[in-house]
Coordinates of C-alpha atoms and ligand atoms in Angstrom, one line a residue:
M1 CA 0.1 0.1 0.1
F2 CA 1.3 3.5 -1.0
E3 CA 2.4 5.7 2.0
A4 CA 1.0 9.6 2.2
D5 CA 4.2 10.4 2.6
D6 CA 5.3 9.1 -0.8
A7 CA 4.2 12.1 -2.7
K8 CA 7.2 13.6 -1.0
T9 CA 9.5 11.1 -2.9
T10 CA 8.3 11.6 -6.3
L11 CA 9.6 15.6 -6.3
N12 CA 10.9 15.8 -9.8
R13 CA 14.4 16.9 -11.0
R14 CA 13.2 20.4 -11.5
Q15 CA 11.9 20.9 -8.3
L16 CA 15.3 19.5 -6.9
L17 CA 17.3 22.0 -8.9
R18 CA 14.9 24.8 -8.2
G19 CA 15.1 23.7 -4.2
Q20 CA 11.8 25.0 -3.1
F21 CA 8.3 23.5 -3.3
H22 CA 5.7 25.7 -3.0
Q23 CA 2.5 25.0 -0.8
Q24 CA -0.3 24.1 -2.5
P25 CA -3.2 23.1 0.1
L26 CA -5.9 22.7 -2.7
L27 CA -6.0 19.1 -3.5
I28 CA -6.3 19.2 -7.8
R29 CA -6.7 15.7 -9.8
P30 CA -5.5 15.5 -13.1
P31 CA -7.6 17.6 -15.8
W32 CA -10.5 16.1 -17.0
A33 CA -11.0 13.9 -14.1
R34 CA -14.6 12.7 -12.8
P35 CA -16.1 14.4 -10.1
E36 CA -14.1 13.0 -7.1
D37 CA -16.3 10.1 -5.6
E38 CA -16.6 8.9 -9.4
F39 CA -13.0 9.2 -9.8
V40 CA -11.9 7.4 -6.9
Q41 CA -14.1 4.4 -7.8
L42 CA -12.8 4.5 -11.3
C43 CA -9.4 5.0 -10.9
T44 CA -7.1 2.1 -10.7
R45 CA -3.6 3.6 -9.3
C46 CA -1.7 2.5 -12.3
D47 CA 0.2 5.7 -12.5
A48 CA -0.2 5.7 -16.5
C49 CA -1.1 9.4 -16.6
I50 CA 1.8 10.3 -14.3
K51 CA 4.2 8.8 -16.2
A52 CA 2.4 10.3 -19.5
C53 CA 2.9 13.8 -18.0
W54 CA 5.8 15.5 -20.0
D55 CA 5.2 18.5 -17.6
E56 CA 6.2 16.1 -14.6
I57 CA 3.4 18.0 -12.7
L58 CA 1.3 14.7 -11.8
T59 CA 2.6 12.8 -8.8
R60 CA 1.1 9.9 -6.5
G61 CA -0.8 11.4 -3.7
S62 CA -2.6 10.0 -0.6
G63 CA -3.5 6.5 -1.1
G64 CA -1.7 6.3 -4.3
F65 CA -4.3 8.6 -6.6
P66 CA -2.7 11.2 -9.0
E67 CA -2.7 15.0 -8.0
I68 CA -1.6 18.0 -9.7
R69 CA 1.5 19.8 -7.8
F70 CA 2.2 23.1 -9.8
H71 CA 5.7 23.0 -8.3
S72 CA 7.9 24.0 -11.5
S73 CA 5.2 24.4 -14.2
G74 CA 1.7 24.8 -15.3
C75 CA -0.8 22.5 -17.4
D76 CA -0.3 23.1 -21.0
F77 CA -3.8 20.8 -21.7
C78 CA -1.7 18.5 -23.6
G79 CA -4.2 15.5 -23.0
D80 CA -1.4 13.0 -22.8
C81 CA -2.7 12.1 -19.2
L82 CA -6.3 11.7 -20.7
K83 CA -5.2 9.6 -23.7
A84 CA -2.9 7.4 -21.0
C85 CA -6.1 6.8 -19.0
D86 CA -8.4 3.6 -20.2
T87 CA -10.3 3.5 -17.0
G88 CA -12.8 6.5 -17.7
A89 CA -11.4 8.2 -14.4
L90 CA -10.6 11.2 -16.7
N91 CA -13.0 11.5 -19.4
A92 CA -15.1 14.1 -18.0
P93 CA -16.7 16.0 -20.9
V94 CA -16.5 19.0 -20.9
P95 CA -16.5 21.8 -24.0
A96 CA -13.1 23.5 -23.7
P97 CA -9.8 23.0 -21.9
S98 CA -10.2 25.7 -19.6
L99 CA -13.3 23.8 -18.2
A100 CA -11.1 21.0 -17.4
W101 CA -11.1 21.4 -14.0
R102 CA -12.9 24.0 -11.8
H103 CA -10.3 26.0 -9.5
R104 CA -8.8 29.3 -10.7
A105 CA -5.8 31.5 -9.4
S106 CA -6.2 34.6 -7.3
I107 CA -3.5 36.8 -5.6
E108 CA -2.9 37.6 -2.4
S109 CA -1.9 41.0 -0.7
S110 CA 1.8 39.6 0.0
C111 CA 2.5 40.2 -3.6
L112 CA 5.4 42.0 -4.7
S113 CA 4.2 44.3 -7.0
L114 CA 1.7 45.2 -4.7
N115 CA 4.0 46.3 -2.0
G116 CA 6.2 48.1 -4.5
I117 CA 8.9 45.8 -5.6
V118 CA 8.8 45.5 -9.3
C119 CA 7.3 41.9 -10.2
R120 CA 5.6 41.1 -13.4
S121 CA 6.6 37.2 -13.3
C122 CA 3.0 35.8 -13.0
G123 CA 1.9 38.4 -16.0
D124 CA 4.7 37.3 -18.3
A125 CA 4.0 33.5 -17.7
C126 CA 0.0 33.7 -18.4
D127 CA -0.4 32.3 -21.7
T128 CA -4.3 33.7 -21.9
E129 CA -3.1 36.9 -20.4
A130 CA -5.4 36.9 -17.6
I131 CA -3.3 38.9 -15.4
S132 CA -2.2 42.5 -16.1
F133 CA -1.0 45.4 -13.8
K134 CA -2.4 48.5 -13.2
L135 CA 0.3 51.6 -12.0
Q136 CA 0.1 53.2 -8.5
T137 CA 2.0 55.6 -7.1
R138 CA 5.7 55.1 -5.7
G139 CA 6.5 52.3 -7.8
R140 CA 3.6 49.9 -7.0
A141 CA 1.2 48.1 -9.6
T142 CA -2.0 46.4 -9.0
P143 CA -2.3 43.0 -10.2
L144 CA -5.8 42.5 -11.8
L145 CA -6.7 38.6 -12.9
D146 CA -9.5 37.9 -15.0
T147 CA -11.1 35.1 -13.7
E148 CA -13.0 34.4 -16.8
R149 CA -9.6 34.3 -19.1
C150 CA -7.9 32.1 -16.3
N151 CA -7.8 28.2 -16.9
G152 CA -6.7 27.4 -13.8
C153 CA -3.3 26.0 -15.6
G154 CA -1.0 27.0 -12.4
E155 CA 1.7 28.6 -14.3
C156 CA 1.5 31.8 -12.6
F157 CA 1.5 29.7 -9.1
A158 CA 4.9 28.0 -10.5
V159 CA 6.8 31.0 -11.1
C160 CA 5.5 33.4 -8.4
P161 CA 8.6 34.0 -6.3
N162 CA 7.0 35.1 -3.2
D163 CA 4.1 32.5 -3.1
S164 CA 1.6 35.0 -3.6
I165 CA -1.2 33.1 -5.8
S166 CA -3.5 30.8 -4.5
L167 CA -5.6 28.4 -6.2
A168 CA -9.3 27.7 -5.2
I169 CA -12.3 26.7 -6.4
P170 CA -14.7 30.0 -6.6
E171 CA -18.1 29.3 -5.0
A172 CA -19.8 30.8 -7.8
N173 CA -18.2 27.9 -10.2
Ligands
SF4_201 S1 -4.3 6.6 -15.7 FE1 -6.4 6.9 -15.0 S2 -6.3 5.0 -13.6 FE2 -4.1 5.3 -14.2 S3 -3.6 6.6 -12.3 FE3 -4.3 8.0 -13.7 S4 -6.3 8.4 -13.3 FE4 -5.9 6.8 -12.2
SF4_202 S1 4.6 36.9 -9.7 FE1 3.7 37.2 -7.4 S2 5.0 38.5 -6.4 FE2 5.3 38.9 -8.5 S3 3.7 40.1 -9.4 FE3 2.5 38.0 -9.7 S4 1.8 37.7 -7.8 FE4 3.1 39.4 -7.5
SF4_203 S1 -3.9 30.0 -13.7 FE1 -5.1 31.2 -14.8 S2 -4.1 33.5 -14.1 FE2 -2.4 31.8 -13.6 S3 -1.0 31.4 -15.5 FE3 -2.8 30.0 -15.9 S4 -4.6 30.9 -16.9 FE4 -3.1 32.6 -16.1

């Protein structure tokens, strides 16, 4: 049986080189995962999706079930995990990759830019241009996050040097 702490042993090489591990309290299954109760029934913990993920953001989590960890990069929705899974655990029908999961990013008050330190890392990393900056006085710039454009890819979470991005499922979502 898989131990809960085993996820820590699967830190990939990029994580180790980077020497850090962002805290990610929200449990996130692979994209296109069925609702949680169905997912844990269907998933055989075969690791096929984990092996298929070239971004190396999938890892064995609690109970041996796959979880996303946006430690070193985000998800590009390539669909390789989906193709690798033959149990139906990952075949939730969604009309667009942006709906492959429900969580979205948000920016916390600790953001460097909000506190007068020049940083645009999250905006530079966001492919959907969901993050923009509104210039303020004294070198500050307020990051603005468009949740309609955000697809939850996690890239901003991975690159933020200050752990100022959080991921959560919006209440109305
Ligand atoms: S490929 Fe499917 S069945 Fe195998 S671990 Fe991933 S989600 Fe579970
Ligand atoms: S990367 Fe982090 S610190 Fe930098 S602007 Fe974005 S949220 Fe702020
Ligand atoms: S999680 Fe959302 S805001 Fe962050 S990089 Fe991805 S699309 Fe952009």
